[in-house]
Structure formats: structure tokens, C-alpha cells
Coordinates of C-alpha atoms and ligand atoms in Angstrom, one line a residue:
M1 CA -3.0 -11.6 -56.7
L2 CA -3.3 -13.1 -53.2
Q3 CA -6.8 -14.2 -54.0
R4 CA -5.5 -16.9 -56.5
P5 CA -5.9 -20.5 -55.2
L6 CA -2.7 -21.6 -53.7
F7 CA -2.8 -25.4 -54.3
P8 CA -5.3 -25.6 -57.2
Q9 CA -5.5 -29.4 -57.2
A10 CA -5.9 -29.9 -53.5
F11 CA -8.0 -26.8 -52.6
P12 CA -9.3 -25.7 -56.0
E13 CA -11.8 -23.2 -54.5
I14 CA -9.9 -21.7 -51.5
P15 CA -7.9 -18.6 -52.0
F16 CA -4.7 -18.0 -49.9
T17 CA -6.1 -15.4 -47.6
R18 CA -9.0 -17.6 -46.6
L19 CA -6.7 -20.6 -46.2
F20 CA -4.5 -18.5 -44.0
L21 CA -7.4 -17.4 -41.9
I22 CA -8.7 -20.9 -41.5
Y23 CA -5.2 -22.0 -40.5
M24 CA -4.9 -19.2 -37.9
S25 CA -8.4 -19.9 -36.5
I26 CA -7.7 -23.6 -36.1
T27 CA -4.3 -23.1 -34.5
S28 CA -5.5 -20.4 -32.2
G29 CA -8.5 -22.5 -31.3
L30 CA -6.3 -25.5 -30.5
W31 CA -4.0 -23.2 -28.5
A32 CA -6.9 -21.8 -26.6
V33 CA -8.3 -25.3 -25.9
W34 CA -4.8 -26.4 -24.7
K35 CA -4.3 -23.2 -22.5
V36 CA -7.8 -23.0 -21.1
F37 CA -8.8 -26.6 -20.6
I38 CA -6.1 -29.2 -21.1
Y39 CA -3.0 -27.5 -19.5
P40 CA -4.8 -26.4 -16.3
A41 CA -6.5 -29.8 -15.8
W42 CA -3.7 -32.2 -16.7
F43 CA -0.3 -30.4 -17.0
S44 CA -0.2 -27.4 -14.6
P45 CA 2.4 -27.9 -11.8
F46 CA -0.4 -26.6 -9.5
R47 CA -3.1 -29.1 -10.5
H48 CA -2.7 -31.0 -7.2
L49 CA -3.0 -27.8 -5.0
P50 CA -6.2 -27.2 -3.2
K51 CA -8.5 -24.6 -4.7
P52 CA -11.8 -22.9 -3.9
K53 CA -15.1 -23.9 -5.5
S54 CA -15.2 -22.9 -9.2
G55 CA -16.3 -19.3 -9.9
F56 CA -18.1 -18.2 -13.1
P57 CA -17.1 -20.2 -16.2
L58 CA -14.0 -18.7 -17.8
I59 CA -13.9 -15.7 -15.5
N60 CA -13.4 -18.0 -12.5
H61 CA -12.0 -16.0 -9.6
G62 CA -10.4 -13.4 -11.8
L63 CA -12.3 -10.5 -10.2
V64 CA -11.3 -11.4 -6.7
A65 CA -8.7 -8.7 -6.5
F66 CA -11.3 -6.0 -7.4
Q67 CA -13.8 -7.1 -4.7
R68 CA -14.2 -4.9 -1.6
P69 CA -13.2 -5.1 1.1
A70 CA -10.0 -6.2 -0.7
G71 CA -8.7 -9.3 0.9
A72 CA -12.1 -10.5 2.4
T73 CA -12.5 -13.2 -0.3
F74 CA -8.9 -14.4 0.3
L75 CA -9.8 -14.7 4.0
K76 CA -12.8 -16.8 3.1
F77 CA -10.6 -19.1 0.9
M78 CA -8.1 -19.4 3.8
N79 CA -10.9 -20.4 6.2
E80 CA -12.7 -22.8 3.8
V81 CA -10.1 -24.5 1.8
P82 CA -7.9 -26.9 3.7
N83 CA -4.3 -26.2 2.5
E84 CA -0.7 -26.5 3.4
G85 CA 0.5 -23.0 2.6
I86 CA -0.6 -22.4 -1.0
I87 CA -4.1 -22.2 -2.5
R88 CA -4.6 -22.3 -6.2
V89 CA -6.9 -19.5 -7.3
P90 CA -8.0 -20.1 -10.9
S91 CA -8.5 -16.8 -12.7
F92 CA -9.5 -15.6 -16.1
F93 CA -9.6 -18.4 -18.7
N94 CA -8.5 -20.8 -16.0
S95 CA -5.0 -19.2 -15.6
D96 CA -3.3 -20.1 -12.4
W97 CA -2.8 -17.6 -9.6
L98 CA -1.5 -18.6 -6.2
L99 CA -2.5 -17.4 -2.7
L100 CA 0.1 -17.7 0.0
T101 CA -1.4 -18.6 3.4
D102 CA 1.4 -19.9 5.5
P103 CA 4.5 -18.2 7.2
K104 CA 6.9 -20.5 5.5
A105 CA 5.5 -19.8 2.0
L106 CA 5.5 -16.1 2.8
A107 CA 9.1 -16.3 4.0
D108 CA 10.1 -18.0 0.8
V109 CA 8.7 -15.3 -1.4
L110 CA 9.4 -12.2 0.8
V111 CA 12.7 -13.1 2.3
H112 CA 14.6 -16.2 1.1
K113 CA 13.9 -15.8 -2.6
C114 CA 12.7 -12.2 -2.6
Y115 CA 14.5 -11.3 -5.9
D116 CA 12.9 -14.3 -7.7
F117 CA 9.7 -12.2 -7.6
E118 CA 8.8 -8.8 -8.8
K119 CA 5.8 -6.4 -8.7
V120 CA 3.5 -6.7 -11.8
A121 CA 5.0 -4.9 -14.8
G122 CA 1.9 -2.8 -15.5
V123 CA 1.7 -1.4 -12.0
R124 CA 5.4 -0.5 -12.1
Q125 CA 4.9 1.2 -15.4
I126 CA 2.2 3.5 -14.0
L127 CA 4.2 4.3 -10.9
R128 CA 7.3 4.9 -12.9
A129 CA 5.4 7.4 -15.1
V130 CA 4.5 9.5 -12.0
L131 CA 7.2 8.9 -9.5
G132 CA 10.3 8.0 -11.5
D133 CA 12.7 5.2 -10.5
G134 CA 12.3 5.4 -6.7
L135 CA 12.4 2.6 -4.2
V136 CA 8.9 1.4 -4.8
V137 CA 9.4 0.9 -8.5
V138 CA 12.9 -0.5 -9.1
E139 CA 13.8 -4.2 -8.9
G140 CA 16.8 -6.4 -8.7
D141 CA 20.3 -5.0 -8.2
E142 CA 19.0 -1.4 -8.5
H143 CA 16.6 -2.1 -5.6
K144 CA 19.4 -3.7 -3.5
F145 CA 21.5 -0.6 -4.0
Q146 CA 18.8 1.9 -3.2
R147 CA 17.4 0.0 -0.2
K148 CA 20.9 -0.3 1.3
H149 CA 21.5 3.4 1.1
V150 CA 18.0 4.7 2.0
S151 CA 17.5 2.4 5.0
P152 CA 19.8 4.3 7.4
A153 CA 17.6 7.4 7.0
F154 CA 14.7 5.4 8.3
S155 CA 16.5 3.8 11.3
F156 CA 15.1 4.4 14.7
R157 CA 18.1 6.7 15.5
H158 CA 16.8 9.1 12.9
I159 CA 13.0 8.5 13.5
R160 CA 13.5 9.5 17.2
D161 CA 14.4 13.0 16.0
L162 CA 11.1 13.3 14.1
Y163 CA 8.8 12.7 17.0
P164 CA 8.6 16.4 17.9
I165 CA 7.6 17.2 14.3
F166 CA 4.8 14.5 14.4
W167 CA 3.7 15.9 17.8
S168 CA 3.6 19.5 16.7
K169 CA 1.6 18.7 13.6
A170 CA -0.8 16.5 15.6
I171 CA -1.4 19.5 17.9
E172 CA -2.2 21.6 14.9
L173 CA -4.7 19.0 13.8
I174 CA -6.6 18.9 17.1
D175 CA -6.6 22.7 17.1
C176 CA -8.1 22.8 13.6
V177 CA -10.7 20.2 14.5
A178 CA -11.5 22.0 17.8
A179 CA -12.1 25.2 15.8
E180 CA -14.5 23.3 13.4
L181 CA -16.4 21.8 16.4
Q182 CA -17.4 25.4 17.3
H183 CA -19.8 25.2 14.3
D184 CA -20.6 21.5 14.1
S185 CA -20.1 18.6 16.4
V186 CA -19.8 16.1 13.5
V187 CA -16.5 16.1 11.7
E188 CA -15.4 14.1 8.6
V189 CA -12.1 12.7 9.9
N190 CA -10.6 11.3 6.7
H191 CA -10.4 14.8 5.2
W192 CA -8.4 16.0 8.2
A193 CA -6.3 12.9 8.3
N194 CA -5.3 13.5 4.6
K195 CA -4.2 17.0 5.5
V196 CA -2.2 16.3 8.6
T197 CA -0.4 13.3 7.1
M198 CA 0.5 15.4 4.0
D199 CA 1.9 18.1 6.3
I200 CA 3.8 15.5 8.3
I201 CA 5.4 13.8 5.3
G202 CA 6.2 17.3 4.0
L203 CA 8.0 18.4 7.1
A204 CA 9.5 15.1 8.4
G205 CA 10.2 13.7 4.9
L206 CA 11.1 16.6 2.7
G207 CA 11.8 19.4 5.3
R208 CA 9.1 21.6 3.8
N209 CA 6.0 22.9 5.6
F210 CA 3.2 22.4 3.0
N211 CA 0.7 23.8 5.5
T212 CA -2.2 21.8 4.1
L213 CA -3.9 21.9 7.4
H214 CA -4.4 25.6 6.8
N215 CA -5.3 25.4 3.1
S216 CA -2.0 25.3 1.4
D217 CA -1.2 26.9 -1.9
D218 CA 2.0 25.0 -2.3
Q219 CA 2.5 24.3 -6.0
L220 CA 4.1 20.9 -5.4
I221 CA 1.1 19.7 -3.5
K222 CA -1.3 21.2 -6.0
T223 CA 0.4 19.4 -8.8
Y224 CA 0.7 16.1 -6.9
E225 CA -3.0 16.3 -6.0
E226 CA -4.0 17.1 -9.6
I227 CA -2.2 14.0 -10.8
L228 CA -3.8 11.8 -8.3
E229 CA -7.3 13.3 -8.4
P230 CA -9.5 10.4 -9.4
T231 CA -11.3 10.9 -12.8
T232 CA -12.8 8.2 -15.1
E233 CA -10.4 9.2 -17.9
K234 CA -7.4 8.8 -15.6
A235 CA -8.6 5.5 -14.3
M236 CA -8.9 4.3 -17.9
F237 CA -5.5 5.7 -18.7
F238 CA -3.8 4.0 -15.8
A239 CA -5.7 0.7 -16.5
A240 CA -4.4 0.8 -20.1
H241 CA -0.9 0.4 -18.6
M242 CA -1.9 -3.1 -17.4
F243 CA -2.4 -4.3 -21.0
L244 CA -0.1 -2.1 -23.2
T245 CA 3.4 -0.9 -22.8
R246 CA 4.2 2.7 -21.8
W247 CA 5.8 3.1 -25.2
V248 CA 2.6 2.2 -27.1
I249 CA 0.4 4.3 -24.8
A250 CA 2.7 7.3 -25.3
K251 CA 2.2 7.0 -29.1
L252 CA -1.7 7.0 -28.8
P253 CA -3.4 10.3 -29.7
W254 CA -4.6 10.8 -26.1
K255 CA -4.4 14.3 -24.7
L256 CA -3.9 13.0 -21.2
N257 CA -0.5 11.8 -22.4
Q258 CA 0.8 15.3 -22.8
K259 CA -1.0 16.7 -19.8
L260 CA 0.4 14.1 -17.4
K261 CA 3.8 14.4 -19.0
D262 CA 3.7 18.2 -18.3
M263 CA 2.5 17.7 -14.7
T264 CA 5.0 14.9 -13.9
S265 CA 7.9 16.9 -15.3
A266 CA 6.7 19.9 -13.3
L267 CA 6.6 17.8 -10.2
K268 CA 10.0 16.4 -10.9
S269 CA 11.6 19.8 -11.4
M270 CA 9.9 21.1 -8.3
S271 CA 11.4 18.3 -6.2
Q272 CA 14.8 18.8 -7.8
Q273 CA 14.6 22.4 -6.9
L274 CA 13.7 21.3 -3.3
V275 CA 16.8 19.2 -3.2
R276 CA 19.0 22.1 -4.5
E277 CA 17.5 24.5 -1.9
K278 CA 18.0 22.0 0.9
K279 CA 21.7 21.4 -0.1
E280 CA 22.3 25.1 0.1
L281 CA 20.6 25.4 3.5
I282 CA 22.7 22.5 4.9
K283 CA 25.9 24.3 3.6
V284 CA 24.9 27.5 5.3
Q285 CA 23.2 26.2 8.5
G286 CA 25.2 23.0 9.1
D287 CA 24.1 19.6 10.3
E288 CA 21.0 20.2 12.4
H289 CA 18.4 19.2 9.7
V290 CA 16.7 16.0 10.7
D291 CA 14.2 15.3 7.9
I292 CA 14.7 12.2 5.7
M293 CA 15.8 14.2 2.7
S294 CA 18.6 15.9 4.6
V295 CA 19.8 12.6 5.9
L296 CA 19.9 11.3 2.4
I297 CA 21.7 14.4 1.1
K298 CA 24.2 14.2 3.9
S299 CA 24.9 10.5 3.2
N300 CA 26.4 11.5 -0.2
N301 CA 25.2 8.2 -1.8
F302 CA 22.8 9.7 -4.3
A303 CA 22.8 12.2 -7.2
D304 CA 20.3 15.0 -6.9
D305 CA 17.9 13.5 -9.5
M306 CA 17.8 10.2 -7.5
I307 CA 17.0 12.0 -4.3
A308 CA 14.2 13.9 -6.0
E309 CA 12.7 10.6 -7.2
Q310 CA 12.9 9.2 -3.7
L311 CA 11.1 12.3 -2.4
L312 CA 8.1 11.7 -4.7
T313 CA 8.1 8.1 -3.6
F314 CA 8.0 8.9 0.1
L315 CA 5.2 11.4 -0.6
A316 CA 3.1 8.8 -2.4
A317 CA 4.0 5.8 -0.2
G318 CA 3.8 7.7 3.2
H319 CA 0.8 9.9 2.8
E320 CA -2.4 8.0 2.1
T321 CA -1.3 4.9 3.9
T322 CA -0.9 6.6 7.2
S323 CA -3.9 8.8 6.7
S324 CA -6.1 5.7 6.2
A325 CA -4.6 3.9 9.1
F326 CA -5.3 6.9 11.4
T327 CA -8.9 7.2 10.0
W328 CA -9.6 3.5 10.7
G329 CA -8.1 3.9 14.1
T330 CA -10.6 6.6 15.0
Y331 CA -13.4 4.3 13.7
L332 CA -12.3 1.4 15.9
L333 CA -11.9 3.6 19.0
S334 CA -15.3 5.2 18.3
L335 CA -16.8 1.8 18.8
H336 CA -14.9 1.2 22.0
P337 CA -15.4 4.0 24.5
A338 CA -13.7 2.0 27.3
A339 CA -10.6 1.7 25.2
Q340 CA -10.7 5.5 24.6
S341 CA -11.0 6.2 28.3
R342 CA -8.1 3.8 29.2
L343 CA -5.8 5.3 26.6
R344 CA -6.8 8.9 27.5
A345 CA -5.9 8.2 31.2
E346 CA -2.5 6.6 30.2
I347 CA -1.5 9.5 27.9
R348 CA -2.6 12.3 30.3
A349 CA -0.7 10.7 33.2
A350 CA 2.5 10.5 31.1
I351 CA 2.2 13.9 29.4
P352 CA 0.5 16.4 31.7
S353 CA 0.4 19.1 29.1
P354 CA 0.3 18.6 25.3
S355 CA 2.0 21.9 24.6
A356 CA 4.9 21.0 26.9
P357 CA 5.8 17.4 26.0
P358 CA 8.7 15.7 27.7
P359 CA 12.1 16.4 26.1
D360 CA 12.5 12.8 25.2
L361 CA 9.1 12.4 23.6
A362 CA 10.1 9.2 21.7
T363 CA 11.0 7.3 24.9
T364 CA 7.9 8.5 26.7
L365 CA 5.5 7.5 24.0
D366 CA 7.2 4.3 23.3
S367 CA 7.0 3.4 27.0
L368 CA 3.1 3.6 27.0
P369 CA 1.9 0.0 26.8
Y370 CA -1.7 0.6 25.9
L371 CA -0.8 3.1 23.2
H372 CA 1.5 0.5 21.7
A373 CA -1.2 -2.1 21.9
T374 CA -3.9 0.1 20.4
V375 CA -1.8 1.2 17.4
S376 CA -0.7 -2.4 16.8
E377 CA -4.3 -3.6 16.9
I378 CA -5.5 -0.9 14.5
L379 CA -2.7 -1.8 12.0
R380 CA -3.6 -5.5 12.3
L381 CA -7.3 -5.1 11.6
Y382 CA -7.0 -2.4 9.0
P383 CA -3.8 -3.0 7.0
T384 CA -4.0 -0.1 4.6
V385 CA -2.4 -2.2 1.8
P386 CA -4.8 -5.1 2.0
V387 CA -3.6 -7.1 -1.0
T388 CA -0.3 -7.0 -3.0
V389 CA 0.8 -9.1 -6.0
R390 CA 4.1 -10.6 -7.1
V391 CA 5.1 -12.4 -10.3
S392 CA 8.0 -15.0 -10.5
I393 CA 10.6 -13.8 -12.9
R394 CA 12.5 -17.1 -13.2
P395 CA 11.7 -20.8 -12.4
T396 CA 11.9 -21.1 -8.6
T397 CA 10.1 -23.0 -5.7
I398 CA 7.8 -22.1 -2.8
L399 CA 7.6 -24.7 -0.1
N400 CA 9.3 -27.1 -2.6
T401 CA 6.5 -26.6 -5.1
P402 CA 8.0 -25.8 -8.5
I403 CA 7.0 -22.4 -9.6
P404 CA 7.5 -21.6 -13.4
A405 CA 8.5 -18.1 -14.4
Q406 CA 5.6 -15.7 -14.8
T407 CA 3.5 -17.2 -12.1
P408 CA 1.4 -14.5 -10.4
L409 CA 0.9 -14.6 -6.6
Y410 CA -1.5 -12.9 -4.2
I411 CA -0.2 -11.9 -0.8
S412 CA -3.1 -10.5 1.4
P413 CA -2.2 -8.7 4.6
W414 CA -5.9 -8.4 5.3
A415 CA -6.5 -12.1 5.1
I416 CA -3.4 -13.1 7.1
N417 CA -3.9 -10.4 9.8
R418 CA -7.5 -11.5 10.4
S419 CA -7.0 -15.3 10.0
P420 CA -8.3 -17.4 13.0
A421 CA -5.6 -19.9 12.1
F422 CA -3.0 -17.4 13.5
W423 CA -5.1 -15.2 15.8
G424 CA -7.7 -17.6 17.2
P425 CA -11.4 -17.2 17.3
T426 CA -11.2 -13.5 18.3
A427 CA -9.2 -12.7 15.1
H428 CA -12.0 -10.4 13.9
L429 CA -12.4 -8.4 17.2
F430 CA -10.7 -5.2 18.3
L431 CA -8.7 -6.3 21.4
P432 CA -5.6 -4.2 22.0
D433 CA -4.9 -6.3 25.1
R434 CA -3.7 -9.2 22.8
F435 CA -0.6 -7.1 22.4
L436 CA 0.1 -7.0 26.1
D437 CA 1.5 -9.7 28.4
P438 CA -1.4 -10.7 30.6
V439 CA 0.8 -10.8 33.7
T440 CA 3.4 -8.0 33.3
Q441 CA 1.3 -5.8 31.0
K442 CA 4.4 -5.3 28.9
P443 CA 4.1 -4.9 25.1
T444 CA 4.2 -8.2 23.1
S445 CA 3.9 -9.0 19.4
G446 CA 0.3 -10.2 19.8
G447 CA 0.7 -13.7 21.3
V448 CA 1.1 -15.3 17.8
D449 CA 3.6 -18.0 16.9
S450 CA 5.0 -16.3 13.9
N451 CA 6.0 -12.8 12.8
Y452 CA 4.3 -13.5 9.5
A453 CA 0.9 -13.4 11.2
S454 CA 1.3 -9.6 11.0
M455 CA 1.7 -8.6 7.4
T456 CA 0.7 -4.9 7.4
F457 CA 4.2 -3.8 6.4
L458 CA 5.2 -7.1 4.8
H459 CA 8.6 -8.6 5.7
G460 CA 12.0 -8.8 4.1
P461 CA 14.0 -6.7 1.7
R462 CA 10.8 -5.3 0.1
S463 CA 8.9 -4.6 3.3
C464 CA 7.8 -1.1 4.1
I465 CA 10.9 1.0 4.7
G466 CA 8.7 3.6 6.5
E467 CA 7.3 1.2 9.2
K468 CA 9.0 2.9 12.2
F469 CA 8.1 6.3 10.7
A470 CA 4.5 5.3 10.3
R471 CA 4.2 3.7 13.8
A472 CA 5.7 6.8 15.4
E473 CA 3.5 9.2 13.5
L474 CA 0.4 7.1 14.4
K475 CA 1.3 7.1 18.0
C476 CA 1.5 10.9 18.1
L477 CA -1.8 11.3 16.2
I478 CA -3.8 8.7 18.1
A479 CA -2.3 9.9 21.5
L480 CA -3.3 13.6 20.9
W481 CA -6.7 12.8 19.3
V482 CA -7.8 10.5 22.1
A483 CA -6.4 12.5 25.0
R484 CA -8.2 15.6 23.7
F485 CA -11.5 14.2 22.2
E486 CA -14.3 11.8 23.1
F487 CA -15.9 10.5 19.9
E488 CA -18.5 8.1 18.4
M489 CA -19.9 7.4 15.0
A490 CA -22.2 10.2 13.8
D491 CA -24.5 7.5 12.4
K492 CA -24.3 4.6 14.8
S493 CA -25.9 2.2 12.3
E494 CA -23.3 3.0 9.6
V495 CA -20.6 0.3 8.9
P496 CA -18.0 2.1 6.8
L497 CA -16.8 0.0 3.9
P498 CA -13.1 -0.1 2.9
A499 CA -12.6 1.2 -0.7
G500 CA -9.7 2.6 -2.7
A501 CA -7.5 1.4 -5.5
V502 CA -4.3 0.5 -3.6
T503 CA -4.8 1.6 -0.1
S504 CA -7.9 0.8 1.8
K505 CA -9.8 3.9 3.0
P506 CA -13.5 4.4 4.0
G507 CA -15.4 4.8 0.8
N508 CA -17.7 7.5 2.2
G509 CA -15.3 9.1 4.6
M510 CA -15.6 8.8 8.4
R511 CA -18.1 11.1 10.1
L512 CA -17.6 11.2 13.8
R513 CA -19.5 13.1 16.5
I514 CA -16.8 14.6 18.7
R515 CA -16.7 16.3 22.1
P516 CA -13.6 17.9 23.5
V517 CA -12.6 16.5 26.9
E518 CA -11.6 19.4 29.2
G519 CA -8.7 19.4 31.6
W520 CA -5.8 18.8 29.2
Ligands
LIG601 C1 0.4 2.8 8.0 C2 1.2 3.2 7.1 C3 1.9 2.4 6.1 C4 1.6 1.1 5.6 C5 0.4 0.2 6.1 C6 2.6 0.8 4.6 C7 2.6 -0.4 4.0 C8 3.5 -0.8 3.0 C9 3.6 -2.0 2.3 C10 2.6 -3.2 2.5 C11 4.6 -2.0 1.4 C12 5.0 -3.1 0.4 C13 4.2 -2.9 -0.8 C14 4.5 -3.9 -1.9 O1 5.6 -4.3 -2.0 O2 3.5 -4.4 -2.5 C15 5.2 -0.7 1.6 C16 6.4 -0.3 0.9 C17 7.0 0.9 1.0 N1 6.6 1.9 1.9 FE1 5.1 1.8 3.3 N2 3.4 1.8 4.5 C18 3.1 2.8 5.4 C19 3.7 4.0 5.5 C20 4.9 4.4 4.9 C21 5.6 5.6 5.1 C22 5.2 6.7 6.2 C23 6.6 5.7 4.2 C24 7.7 6.8 4.1 C25 7.8 7.8 4.7 C26 6.6 4.5 3.4 C27 7.4 4.2 2.4 C28 7.4 3.0 1.7 C29 8.4 2.7 0.7 C30 9.5 3.6 0.2 C31 8.1 1.4 0.3 C32 8.8 0.6 -0.8 C33 9.9 -0.2 -0.1 C34 10.7 -1.2 -1.0 O3 10.1 -1.7 -2.0 O4 11.9 -1.4 -0.8 N3 5.5 3.7 3.9 N4 4.6 0.0 2.5

């Protein structure tokens, strides 16, 4: 019936279906011409902003976020495109993305108007499917509530109590590596870094010794690792969340749907069990538990389910980030033997025996200027989250530029941390001394004019809540590693390349030739 001509006089030969298709093709064609050519050139509110030279036609700079090292192209744009805080980065089909380059622009997005921007919905969907509604995932008022009540557990008052845990796990690490050195002087460090940071987040975050350094058979860790184990199918599954809603994906006949559902619900019930057990222990043994979970339980601000979701969040956010930072730290120090020797001397002088650290370990380690400077310089040069993305959720402004809703933005800690505009001509060099006052040798924030020149942990209400935890953990790991070992790259011609989907880790691991230094 539909094949009958609709307007026999006007279009005697054209049936309705064809007419409809012609109409759809013309309107979508016109819409595409408007969207891809006319709007960006003559109507976009960003048309006056500076932009890099055009990329490939239609693709433009759309692939920039997938290039490795992530953030390197943004640094190139910052260096080459004169700008006043915002660079327009045309993406697929000439859609507008913005790159923030200036402290005031960053402050607008991260601090003053933080809740006008959110993480990309697709990324949140993936994270929610695995971690639940923890701090990394939630937005708006729910985020304000969680952040307010989780923050006290990460205050320095509590982190101080965790130093002995970090220290004891770092000792276990060097003992394990020393045992491996009996057979081979070359060690792949990232493998060990993953294990020790997993053990640390287990003990200091969740109050549970996963014992991964000694080949754990902890079911929670096994399930967690199984979910995150990279396979092509999983990469496709997670990528699908960028284009389709979770609801649609859940309806697809994809076996991984059920498998992941089983694994994530097993993970959740294990962490709920962990919370129940911990609650019982606190009842029986009293108040001396110092791990983050115990502090959250004792605060009485969260239901058990919510604490369980935060635990998975801490596990995901606090494990690979610190592991990669430590691995890059060993790389930078392997290229700078003089820095190793200076650090070793500082640590050995302050802590004569690793197995008998001073009672106030936090104060001792935090008073070591060169350790502070080295850790800060490692975190500056290798921010383990090199790029992050935000989307405006309502019309707003950045540096008085009107920003319509749904405008995507790049924030690149890698580019900002290495920008000569902030750090001068030595921005790309490993120079811990930049974090020390040249006269007093007291720790500084790097001799830069703005806090926003260091973006490793971002700033504002959505900054890394675990920054103090991570810095303290790194201090313990770096201190023990350097004081105990002398090391260099196993293959001196190798330049390890940052890889990884969200965090930046060495793509082929980090093989170091290591020699124990006696007398400590
Ligand atoms: C060197 C180590 C670390 C680095 C470089 C790092 C970096 C970051 C960055 C850049 C963000 C913001 C991501 C975004 O919004 O796009 C973030 C958020 C977060 N980090 Fe870290 N992180 C580290 C270690 C840790 C640790 C050890 C923990 C917990 C024990 C942790 C817990 C979190 C949480 C819960 C958030 C979400 C905060 C919120 O949205 O309110 N991180 N981290």
C-alpha cells in the first residue's frame, strides 16, 4: 500500500517510501553540511579561538587523545599555538574540543565552576559497571556529599598513621627483589611495583593483607585482576559504552555481559563481606584500626554498601596510579646516578637501620628535602593520569568565553607539567633541585608562579583525594629502593614509551640492572 504514489499529480512516478528516503537524505545532508562546515566556520562561539594547523580532513585532531605518549601532542599545541588560555582543537567532523592551557582557565573549570562540568558519560558508565557509585563516578550533589564525608579519612592526621604500613611493605618489596637478584641481576620493576602497591592499598586502604608480593591467592584480588585483565573482547566491550547506553549493551546477546555481571557482583559481595568483618573487629578490638576503611566505618556517615563501593574505588584509583609513578621514578633515577647517591646518603643518614625506623617515621621522611624534591620531580615529569576530559553540562563561561552545554574539554597534566611557559627551558629535564630553595635548601613548590603548573593530582573538589596517601607511599618506596639498591637501565639504549589506557605506564615494562649497596 505504501508503494502507491502520494501526490499523483505532482510526483506521478515517486512512491511514498522513496519520497520519504529522498526527504531524509536531503535533510540529513543539509544538517551535515551545517554541522560540519557552516556552524564551525561561521557560528561556533569558538571560531575566534586559536587552533593548531588542520589535521586530516574530517578526522581532524580527533585521534589526539589516543596518541602516545598521551598529552605529548597537547604540549606541542601549547608550544606552537599562541593563545590566551584556551586552544580550539577541531575533532571528528570539525566538532569543537577545547584544550585548557592557562591557570585561570584551569581554575574556572576545576575550582570556581567545577560542578558545571562532568566526566564523559561513557567513561562513567564503564566505571559504574565495575566499581559502583563510588567517589570517582558520582557527580553533582551526590559527589559533594561523598567528598565531604570521605575527605577526613585522607587528611594528613590519618595518613601519618599509615607510614609504618607503607614502610613495612616497602621492606618486603626490597627483600623480594633482593631474593630475585640471587638468580638474575636484571629485574622487571613494573611487575614488582604492581604487587607492592596492591598490597599497600589492601593493608592501608582496606585493612586486608592481600599478600600479592608472595603470590596471593586472595579471591578478591583474583576477581579484580580478572575483570581488568586486558583482552580484545573486553576492550571492545568497554569501547561500546562510549557509543551506546549501558541499558542497550545489557540487552545485547554478548556473553561477556553475564560474565562481567557475575564477576562484578562477586567483587561487590566480597567487599561487602569485608566491611561486615571489619565492623565486627572494630566492635571487639576497639578503636586502634588505622586503615581508610576503618576510619570511614567509624565516621558513621555511610551505609555498608556505600563503603563497599568506595573500597573498590580506592583499589582501582590507588593501585596502578602509584605503581606507575614508582616505576617511572626508578627509570628517572636510573638515568641519574648522582641523584641516586645523594638521595641514598640523605636517607641512610636519617634512618640508620631500615628495620628499626624512627618512631615518628612520617616526620622523619617529610623532613628530608632531597626525597621531597625527587618525588615531586618524578610526579611532575610522569603524571600517571596524563590527560583527562570534562564536558560542560550547562551553558557557562571559561575566561569569559561563553561555553554552551555539551562542550568537551581536554585537561592535560602531561602538557601543563612539562610546559616551558611555566617551568622554563629546563621543563623537560629531571632536576629535583628545582623543588629546593637555592639558598636554604628547604622544600619549595618548584619555583613556579602558579599552583596550576603542577596538575598531576588536578585541583579543586575533583582533585585526587589520595594525593597525600600517594606521596607518602612513594616516599617510602623510593627511599627504601634507593637506599638499598644501585640501578641502571638493563638496555641503556632503550627509551621506555608511556602506554596504557587511563594511567601512563611503560608499554614494555621497566627492566633495570640492580646491585645491592651493602652497609644498610
Ligand atoms: C601517583 C598516584 C596518583 C595519581 C597521579 C592520581 C591522580 C588522580 C587524578 C588526576 C584524579 C582526577 C581524575 C579525573 O577527575 O579525571 C584522581 C582522582 C581520584 N583519586 Fe587519585 N591519583 C593517585 C593515587 C591515588 C590513591 C593512592 C588513591 C586512594 C587511595 C586515589 C584516589 C582517588 C579518588 C577516590 C579520586 C576521585 C576523586 C573525586 O572525584 O572526588 N588516588 N587521582
